[in-house]
Amino acid sequence: MHTVEAFRDLQSEAIAWRHHLHENPELGYAVHDTARFVTEKLASFGINHIETGIAETGIVALIQGAGGDGPTIGLRADMDALPILEASNKPWSSKVSGKMHACGHDGHMAMLLGAAKYLAKTRNFKGSVALIFQPAEEVELPSGGLRMVQEGIMDRFGISQVFGMHNSPSVEVGKFAICDGPIMASQDDFDIVVKGRGGHAAKPHETIDPVVIAAQIIVGLQSLVSRSTNPLESLVISVTKFNAAQAYNIIPDHVEMAGTVRTLVPGLRDFAEQRILAVAQGIARGFGADIEFKYRRSVPVTFNHTEGTNLAINVARHLVGLASVNDNIERRMGAEDFAYMLEARPGAIILLGNGPTAGLHHPAYDFNDDALSYGIAYWVNLVETALAS
Ligand code: NI
């Protein structure tokens, strides 16, 4: 296995790519210039099997090893930025007002490009590597990872295992963190409209006040977590929107509320959908009102498979040492659309230390250039280990 030092030269090149990408952020599926930049780089590395336009702007590039036949493993990077006004004050700050790479996807692309350059030159493995660059990780349904899977990339490129990497500001540079099994939560969203009867705020007895009913529903939903869910299993139900009348003296005829459900236990999604409806409907009907209910399933639980996780741990340990790899990090209640790829194929996502920077999605966040060589080395060693010839 190679050391991190072996990739220092490549790191200075990757820094330049990263800064270019950081200065020119694009959102969602509209990552046209980003995809063009990535495609041109891949072609310049001598990779000739490049398919573009998957899920609008996604790319899959195939590098064949020199070691003969073998499986194909997929390595994934995400390409989209966020609608945030940058406040990092870095010389390479976003040139596009109101858009920035606040989740480090610029760094993710630069690391996968760095690994691609090295792997295309050396080809010291059997089988093939599929480099997956996906758009629209940050958007709501259907996100880029899902659409690339739906457009058949796993079958079309014969991918048998898939790996991801995301930077983490809570982990030191030069360290990695991962866990077997569920590592990030699923995300579902719901909307509830409480339909009562409006009227004058001074004559509540002539109304069916949806505000009071909606307030009881919010409290009722919290008891689904505290009283109906196994305390050893994680479930979050957060009501985040609440729209009622816009006046002091009006009881509205309806209230709109909405929220999100996060869990690490796939079965709790069915439970949440059924029980939120039952509680909201039961409370509303008890007071003579009714509800409309919508439950929208978004990203599934990001589930690391044991074999892929063990491979990732071994590669990371060889690279940075036993003490610098946390192999049992606390699971996270945020969602990650790499989950769709891990539903389609076994594999694992690992967290790469970004050091004590501002948090992800914060206006002052910036990917840490010192982390680039660790990420490049991880990708290269993962390929040469999984596809040892
Ligand atoms: Ni991200």
Short mmCIF file of C-alpha atoms and ligand atoms in Angstrom, two decimals:
data_model
loop_
_atom_site.label_atom_id
_atom_site.label_comp_id
_atom_site.label_asym_id
_atom_site.label_seq_id
_atom_site.Cartn_x
_atom_site.Cartn_y
_atom_site.Cartn_z
CA MET A 1 0.00 0.00 0.00
CA HIS A 2 1.09 3.54 -0.70
CA THR A 3 1.71 6.12 1.98
CA VAL A 4 0.00 9.51 2.03
CA GLU A 5 3.37 11.12 1.21
CA ALA A 6 3.32 9.37 -2.17
CA PHE A 7 0.44 11.62 -3.17
CA ARG A 8 1.84 15.03 -2.15
CA ASP A 9 2.55 16.06 -5.76
CA LEU A 10 -0.89 14.99 -6.83
CA GLN A 11 -2.27 16.95 -3.89
CA SER A 12 -0.93 20.27 -5.22
CA GLU A 13 -2.67 19.57 -8.52
CA ALA A 14 -5.85 18.56 -6.71
CA ILE A 15 -5.74 21.81 -4.72
CA ALA A 16 -5.85 23.79 -7.97
CA TRP A 17 -8.83 21.72 -9.22
CA ARG A 18 -10.58 22.12 -5.86
CA HIS A 19 -10.15 25.90 -5.85
CA HIS A 20 -11.45 26.17 -9.42
CA LEU A 21 -14.51 24.10 -8.50
CA HIS A 22 -14.99 26.08 -5.30
CA GLU A 23 -14.97 29.39 -7.19
CA ASN A 24 -17.60 28.11 -9.64
CA PRO A 25 -20.34 26.37 -7.64
CA GLU A 26 -23.49 25.05 -9.32
CA LEU A 27 -26.67 23.62 -7.82
CA GLY A 28 -28.67 20.42 -8.10
CA TYR A 29 -28.82 18.89 -11.56
CA ALA A 30 -27.58 22.11 -13.22
CA VAL A 31 -23.90 21.29 -12.66
CA HIS A 32 -23.07 21.68 -16.37
CA ASP A 33 -19.72 23.51 -16.13
CA THR A 34 -18.70 21.30 -13.20
CA ALA A 35 -19.46 18.14 -15.18
CA ARG A 36 -17.60 19.53 -18.21
CA PHE A 37 -14.55 20.28 -16.04
CA VAL A 38 -14.61 16.77 -14.55
CA THR A 39 -15.07 15.13 -17.96
CA GLU A 40 -12.18 17.10 -19.50
CA LYS A 41 -9.89 16.14 -16.64
CA LEU A 42 -10.84 12.46 -16.90
CA ALA A 43 -10.19 12.50 -20.65
CA SER A 44 -6.83 14.22 -20.12
CA PHE A 45 -5.82 11.32 -17.85
CA GLY A 46 -6.18 8.96 -20.83
CA ILE A 47 -9.51 7.50 -19.73
CA ASN A 48 -11.52 6.84 -22.89
CA HIS A 49 -14.61 5.12 -21.52
CA ILE A 50 -16.56 8.09 -20.17
CA GLU A 51 -20.33 8.30 -20.20
CA THR A 52 -21.89 11.71 -19.53
CA GLY A 53 -25.47 12.91 -19.20
CA ILE A 54 -26.57 10.19 -16.78
CA ALA A 55 -29.33 11.64 -14.57
CA GLU A 56 -28.92 14.84 -16.65
CA THR A 57 -25.36 15.76 -15.64
CA GLY A 58 -23.93 12.67 -13.94
CA ILE A 59 -20.78 10.95 -15.20
CA VAL A 60 -19.44 7.40 -15.01
CA ALA A 61 -15.88 6.76 -16.20
CA LEU A 62 -14.37 3.30 -16.41
CA ILE A 63 -10.68 2.50 -15.87
CA GLN A 64 -9.61 -1.03 -16.72
CA GLY A 65 -6.82 -2.53 -14.66
CA ALA A 66 -3.76 -4.10 -16.27
CA GLY A 67 -4.12 -7.20 -14.10
CA GLY A 68 -6.72 -8.99 -16.20
CA ASP A 69 -10.33 -9.88 -15.55
CA GLY A 70 -11.96 -9.07 -12.25
CA PRO A 71 -14.93 -7.33 -10.72
CA THR A 72 -15.80 -3.66 -11.11
CA ILE A 73 -15.98 -1.46 -8.04
CA GLY A 74 -17.67 1.93 -8.00
CA LEU A 75 -16.22 5.01 -6.27
CA ARG A 76 -18.59 7.91 -5.89
CA ALA A 77 -18.18 11.68 -5.56
CA ASP A 78 -20.95 14.29 -5.49
CA MET A 79 -20.79 17.50 -7.54
CA ASP A 80 -23.43 19.97 -6.37
CA ALA A 81 -23.13 23.07 -4.17
CA LEU A 82 -25.65 24.79 -1.88
CA PRO A 83 -27.75 27.97 -2.10
CA ILE A 84 -25.72 29.76 0.61
CA LEU A 85 -23.93 33.14 0.49
CA GLU A 86 -20.29 32.32 1.21
CA ALA A 87 -18.55 33.95 4.18
CA SER A 88 -15.32 31.94 4.35
CA ASN A 89 -13.15 34.92 3.23
CA LYS A 90 -10.88 32.49 1.41
CA PRO A 91 -9.06 33.75 -1.72
CA TRP A 92 -10.89 31.03 -3.69
CA SER A 93 -14.35 32.03 -2.41
CA SER A 94 -17.36 31.51 -4.64
CA LYS A 95 -17.63 33.88 -7.58
CA VAL A 96 -21.36 33.20 -7.74
CA SER A 97 -23.30 35.20 -5.17
CA GLY A 98 -25.67 33.01 -3.16
CA LYS A 99 -24.09 29.69 -4.15
CA MET A 100 -21.20 27.93 -2.47
CA HIS A 101 -19.57 24.56 -1.93
CA ALA A 102 -20.53 24.42 1.74
CA CYS A 103 -20.53 20.61 1.99
CA GLY A 104 -17.08 19.95 0.53
CA HIS A 105 -18.27 18.31 -2.67
CA ASP A 106 -15.51 20.34 -4.41
CA GLY A 107 -13.00 18.41 -2.30
CA HIS A 108 -14.78 15.11 -2.97
CA MET A 109 -14.47 15.68 -6.73
CA ALA A 110 -10.81 16.76 -6.48
CA MET A 111 -9.93 13.61 -4.49
CA LEU A 112 -11.67 11.26 -6.92
CA LEU A 113 -10.01 13.07 -9.86
CA GLY A 114 -6.64 12.72 -8.12
CA ALA A 115 -7.20 8.99 -7.63
CA ALA A 116 -8.43 8.70 -11.24
CA LYS A 117 -5.25 10.30 -12.56
CA TYR A 118 -3.08 7.92 -10.55
CA LEU A 119 -5.12 4.79 -11.32
CA ALA A 120 -5.35 5.57 -15.05
CA LYS A 121 -1.57 5.90 -15.22
CA THR A 122 -0.60 2.85 -13.12
CA ARG A 123 -3.54 0.45 -13.66
CA ASN A 124 -2.03 -1.81 -11.02
CA PHE A 125 -5.20 -3.83 -10.39
CA LYS A 126 -7.43 -6.42 -11.98
CA GLY A 127 -10.98 -5.78 -13.12
CA SER A 128 -12.21 -2.21 -13.39
CA VAL A 129 -12.95 0.92 -11.42
CA ALA A 130 -16.10 2.91 -12.16
CA LEU A 131 -15.73 6.56 -11.16
CA ILE A 132 -19.18 7.89 -10.37
CA PHE A 133 -19.70 11.66 -10.30
CA GLN A 134 -23.28 12.41 -9.31
CA PRO A 135 -25.31 15.63 -9.43
CA ALA A 136 -28.01 16.73 -7.02
CA GLU A 137 -26.96 15.14 -3.74
CA GLU A 138 -28.42 18.05 -1.78
CA VAL A 139 -31.82 18.25 -3.47
CA GLU A 140 -35.10 16.72 -2.45
CA LEU A 141 -36.69 13.86 -4.34
CA PRO A 142 -35.62 12.41 -6.66
CA SER A 143 -31.97 13.08 -5.86
CA GLY A 144 -29.04 12.40 -8.16
CA GLY A 145 -27.92 9.18 -6.49
CA LEU A 146 -31.38 7.68 -6.87
CA ARG A 147 -31.70 8.75 -10.49
CA MET A 148 -28.30 7.35 -11.44
CA VAL A 149 -29.29 4.01 -9.89
CA GLN A 150 -32.66 4.16 -11.68
CA GLU A 151 -30.88 4.84 -14.96
CA GLY A 152 -29.14 1.52 -14.47
CA ILE A 153 -25.50 2.41 -13.81
CA MET A 154 -24.93 -0.58 -11.52
CA ASP A 155 -25.96 -3.14 -14.16
CA ARG A 156 -24.67 -1.23 -17.18
CA PHE A 157 -21.16 -0.87 -15.81
CA GLY A 158 -21.21 -4.23 -14.00
CA ILE A 159 -20.53 -2.60 -10.63
CA SER A 160 -20.47 -5.21 -7.85
CA GLN A 161 -19.47 -3.05 -4.88
CA VAL A 162 -19.72 0.69 -4.31
CA PHE A 163 -17.82 3.04 -1.98
CA GLY A 164 -18.33 6.62 -0.86
CA MET A 165 -16.41 9.18 1.19
CA HIS A 166 -17.62 12.35 2.90
CA ASN A 167 -15.56 14.89 4.79
CA SER A 168 -16.39 15.55 8.44
CA PRO A 169 -15.44 18.72 10.33
CA SER A 170 -15.79 16.86 13.63
CA VAL A 171 -12.95 14.49 12.71
CA GLU A 172 -9.28 15.62 12.69
CA VAL A 173 -7.39 15.84 9.39
CA GLY A 174 -5.52 12.60 8.85
CA LYS A 175 -8.17 10.53 10.60
CA PHE A 176 -11.04 8.44 9.32
CA ALA A 177 -14.31 7.38 10.93
CA ILE A 178 -16.86 4.73 10.01
CA CYS A 179 -19.23 2.17 11.49
CA ASP A 180 -20.77 -1.07 10.33
CA GLY A 181 -24.51 -1.11 9.67
CA PRO A 182 -26.65 2.03 9.66
CA ILE A 183 -24.36 5.09 9.65
CA MET A 184 -26.84 7.80 8.65
CA ALA A 185 -30.58 8.13 9.05
CA SER A 186 -33.44 7.92 6.60
CA GLN A 187 -35.39 11.07 5.83
CA ASP A 188 -39.14 11.25 5.32
CA ASP A 189 -41.27 14.38 5.32
CA PHE A 190 -44.95 14.84 6.16
CA ASP A 191 -47.65 17.46 5.74
CA ILE A 192 -50.78 17.74 7.87
CA VAL A 193 -53.66 20.12 7.23
CA VAL A 194 -56.01 20.44 10.23
CA LYS A 195 -59.43 21.41 8.92
CA GLY A 196 -61.69 23.05 11.53
CA ARG A 197 -64.15 25.94 11.33
CA GLY A 198 -62.96 29.53 11.47
CA GLY A 199 -64.53 32.55 13.10
CA HIS A 200 -64.03 35.51 15.42
CA ALA A 201 -61.34 35.04 18.03
CA ALA A 202 -63.70 36.44 20.65
CA LYS A 203 -66.31 33.72 19.97
CA PRO A 204 -64.30 30.48 20.08
CA HIS A 205 -67.39 28.41 20.95
CA GLU A 206 -68.77 29.11 17.47
CA THR A 207 -65.63 27.71 15.83
CA ILE A 208 -63.70 24.47 15.68
CA ASP A 209 -60.32 25.98 16.45
CA PRO A 210 -57.66 24.20 14.35
CA VAL A 211 -54.83 26.02 16.18
CA VAL A 212 -55.59 24.37 19.52
CA ILE A 213 -56.10 21.02 17.80
CA ALA A 214 -52.83 21.34 15.86
CA ALA A 215 -51.00 22.20 19.08
CA GLN A 216 -52.30 18.99 20.67
CA ILE A 217 -51.24 17.02 17.60
CA ILE A 218 -47.67 18.33 17.96
CA VAL A 219 -47.55 17.21 21.58
CA GLY A 220 -49.21 13.90 20.67
CA LEU A 221 -46.61 13.19 17.99
CA GLN A 222 -43.78 13.57 20.49
CA SER A 223 -45.29 10.79 22.59
CA LEU A 224 -44.86 8.44 19.60
CA VAL A 225 -41.13 8.79 20.17
CA SER A 226 -41.14 8.80 23.97
CA ARG A 227 -43.91 6.23 24.65
CA SER A 228 -44.31 4.01 21.60
CA THR A 229 -40.76 3.53 20.31
CA ASN A 230 -38.18 1.18 21.80
CA PRO A 231 -35.78 3.52 23.67
CA LEU A 232 -32.84 1.62 22.16
CA GLU A 233 -33.99 2.51 18.65
CA SER A 234 -33.65 5.99 17.17
CA LEU A 235 -36.63 7.95 15.91
CA VAL A 236 -36.90 11.71 15.45
CA ILE A 237 -40.22 13.38 14.65
CA SER A 238 -39.84 17.15 14.27
CA VAL A 239 -42.70 19.48 13.40
CA THR A 240 -40.99 22.34 11.58
CA LYS A 241 -43.75 24.32 9.86
CA PHE A 242 -46.89 25.80 11.36
CA ASN A 243 -49.06 28.21 9.40
CA ALA A 244 -52.30 29.59 10.88
CA ALA A 245 -54.18 32.90 10.57
CA GLN A 246 -52.27 36.13 9.99
CA ALA A 247 -54.36 38.27 12.37
CA TYR A 248 -54.85 38.76 16.11
CA ASN A 249 -58.60 38.39 16.03
CA ILE A 250 -59.26 35.54 13.61
CA ILE A 251 -59.53 31.84 14.30
CA PRO A 252 -58.55 30.29 10.95
CA ASP A 253 -60.55 27.50 9.35
CA HIS A 254 -57.42 25.43 8.84
CA VAL A 255 -53.81 25.09 9.97
CA GLU A 256 -51.01 23.73 7.83
CA MET A 257 -48.17 21.95 9.53
CA ALA A 258 -45.25 19.90 8.29
CA GLY A 259 -42.19 18.15 9.57
CA THR A 260 -39.58 15.49 9.12
CA VAL A 261 -39.00 11.92 10.33
CA ARG A 262 -35.48 10.51 10.80
CA THR A 263 -34.60 7.00 11.88
CA LEU A 264 -31.82 4.42 11.70
CA VAL A 265 -34.32 1.53 11.75
CA PRO A 266 -36.01 1.03 8.36
CA GLY A 267 -39.12 -0.54 9.96
CA LEU A 268 -39.77 2.62 11.97
CA ARG A 269 -40.61 4.46 8.74
CA ASP A 270 -43.79 2.37 8.35
CA PHE A 271 -44.51 2.83 12.04
CA ALA A 272 -44.08 6.61 11.81
CA GLU A 273 -46.27 6.93 8.73
CA GLN A 274 -49.11 4.86 10.24
CA ARG A 275 -48.95 6.31 13.74
CA ILE A 276 -48.58 9.99 12.76
CA LEU A 277 -51.73 9.61 10.66
CA ALA A 278 -53.58 7.78 13.46
CA VAL A 279 -52.61 10.27 16.18
CA ALA A 280 -53.31 13.36 14.08
CA GLN A 281 -56.60 12.00 12.78
CA GLY A 282 -57.70 10.72 16.20
CA ILE A 283 -57.02 14.03 17.95
CA ALA A 284 -58.62 16.07 15.17
CA ARG A 285 -61.76 13.94 15.03
CA GLY A 286 -62.08 14.00 18.80
CA PHE A 287 -62.58 17.75 18.53
CA GLY A 288 -64.85 17.64 15.49
CA ALA A 289 -62.17 18.52 12.96
CA ASP A 290 -60.48 16.41 10.31
CA ILE A 291 -57.10 16.26 8.64
CA GLU A 292 -55.41 15.87 5.28
CA PHE A 293 -52.20 13.88 5.49
CA LYS A 294 -49.27 13.35 3.15
CA TYR A 295 -46.20 11.28 3.95
CA ARG A 296 -43.30 11.42 1.50
CA ARG A 297 -40.45 8.93 1.66
CA SER A 298 -37.14 10.47 0.79
CA VAL A 299 -33.64 9.08 1.39
CA PRO A 300 -33.41 5.59 2.98
CA VAL A 301 -31.09 4.64 5.85
CA THR A 302 -27.44 4.75 4.71
CA PHE A 303 -26.40 1.21 5.48
CA ASN A 304 -22.74 0.14 5.52
CA HIS A 305 -22.31 -3.53 4.65
CA THR A 306 -19.96 -5.54 6.85
CA GLU A 307 -17.55 -6.74 4.16
CA GLY A 308 -17.19 -3.29 2.60
CA THR A 309 -16.84 -1.68 6.03
CA ASN A 310 -14.07 -4.08 7.03
CA LEU A 311 -12.24 -3.39 3.78
CA ALA A 312 -12.55 0.38 4.34
CA ILE A 313 -11.29 0.03 7.93
CA ASN A 314 -8.28 -2.07 6.87
CA VAL A 315 -7.32 0.34 4.10
CA ALA A 316 -7.66 3.36 6.37
CA ARG A 317 -5.69 1.68 9.19
CA HIS A 318 -2.83 0.82 6.85
CA LEU A 319 -2.79 4.42 5.72
CA VAL A 320 -2.98 6.38 8.99
CA GLY A 321 -2.54 3.79 11.74
CA LEU A 322 -4.83 1.99 14.12
CA ALA A 323 -5.32 4.96 16.47
CA SER A 324 -6.43 7.29 13.68
CA VAL A 325 -9.38 5.22 12.51
CA ASN A 326 -12.55 5.28 14.57
CA ASP A 327 -14.30 2.10 13.46
CA ASN A 328 -17.42 2.63 15.54
CA ILE A 329 -18.51 6.25 15.27
CA GLU A 330 -21.77 7.45 16.66
CA ARG A 331 -24.46 7.10 14.02
CA ARG A 332 -25.75 10.36 12.53
CA MET A 333 -29.36 11.45 12.17
CA GLY A 334 -28.66 13.43 8.99
CA ALA A 335 -29.40 11.81 5.62
CA GLU A 336 -27.08 11.09 2.66
CA ASP A 337 -28.29 10.09 -0.78
CA PHE A 338 -25.39 7.62 -1.26
CA ALA A 339 -27.88 5.43 0.64
CA TYR A 340 -29.55 4.61 -2.70
CA MET A 341 -26.30 3.26 -4.13
CA LEU A 342 -25.75 1.17 -0.99
CA GLU A 343 -29.28 -0.20 -1.44
CA ALA A 344 -28.38 -1.24 -4.97
CA ARG A 345 -24.96 -2.72 -4.20
CA PRO A 346 -22.96 -3.65 -1.07
CA GLY A 347 -20.18 -1.32 0.05
CA ALA A 348 -19.52 1.41 2.58
CA ILE A 349 -19.16 5.14 3.06
CA ILE A 350 -16.33 6.46 5.24
CA LEU A 351 -15.88 9.86 6.86
CA LEU A 352 -12.65 11.74 6.19
CA GLY A 353 -11.34 14.22 8.76
CA ASN A 354 -11.72 17.88 7.72
CA GLY A 355 -10.42 19.30 11.01
CA PRO A 356 -12.00 22.01 13.17
CA THR A 357 -13.56 24.01 10.34
CA ALA A 358 -17.02 25.55 10.34
CA GLY A 359 -19.75 22.92 10.10
CA LEU A 360 -21.18 21.49 6.90
CA HIS A 361 -23.72 23.82 5.23
CA HIS A 362 -22.32 26.80 7.21
CA PRO A 363 -21.45 30.01 5.26
CA ALA A 364 -17.90 29.96 6.69
CA TYR A 365 -17.24 26.30 5.86
CA ASP A 366 -14.40 25.34 3.54
CA PHE A 367 -13.02 21.94 2.56
CA ASN A 368 -9.56 21.45 4.08
CA ASP A 369 -6.89 21.12 1.37
CA ASP A 370 -4.66 19.19 3.77
CA ALA A 371 -7.21 16.36 3.67
CA LEU A 372 -6.92 15.88 -0.11
CA SER A 373 -3.89 13.57 -0.10
CA TYR A 374 -5.50 11.37 2.56
CA GLY A 375 -8.61 10.98 0.43
CA ILE A 376 -6.64 10.30 -2.75
CA ALA A 377 -4.46 7.73 -0.97
CA TYR A 378 -7.55 6.07 0.52
CA TRP A 379 -9.20 5.69 -2.89
CA VAL A 380 -6.06 4.33 -4.56
CA ASN A 381 -5.31 1.88 -1.77
CA LEU A 382 -8.92 0.75 -1.64
CA VAL A 383 -8.86 -0.09 -5.35
CA GLU A 384 -5.46 -1.82 -5.25
CA THR A 385 -6.57 -3.83 -2.19
CA ALA A 386 -10.07 -4.79 -3.37
CA LEU A 387 -8.81 -5.57 -6.88
CA ALA A 388 -5.37 -6.96 -6.04
CA SER A 389 -4.11 -8.89 -9.04
NI NI B 1 -22.44 16.54 1.36
#
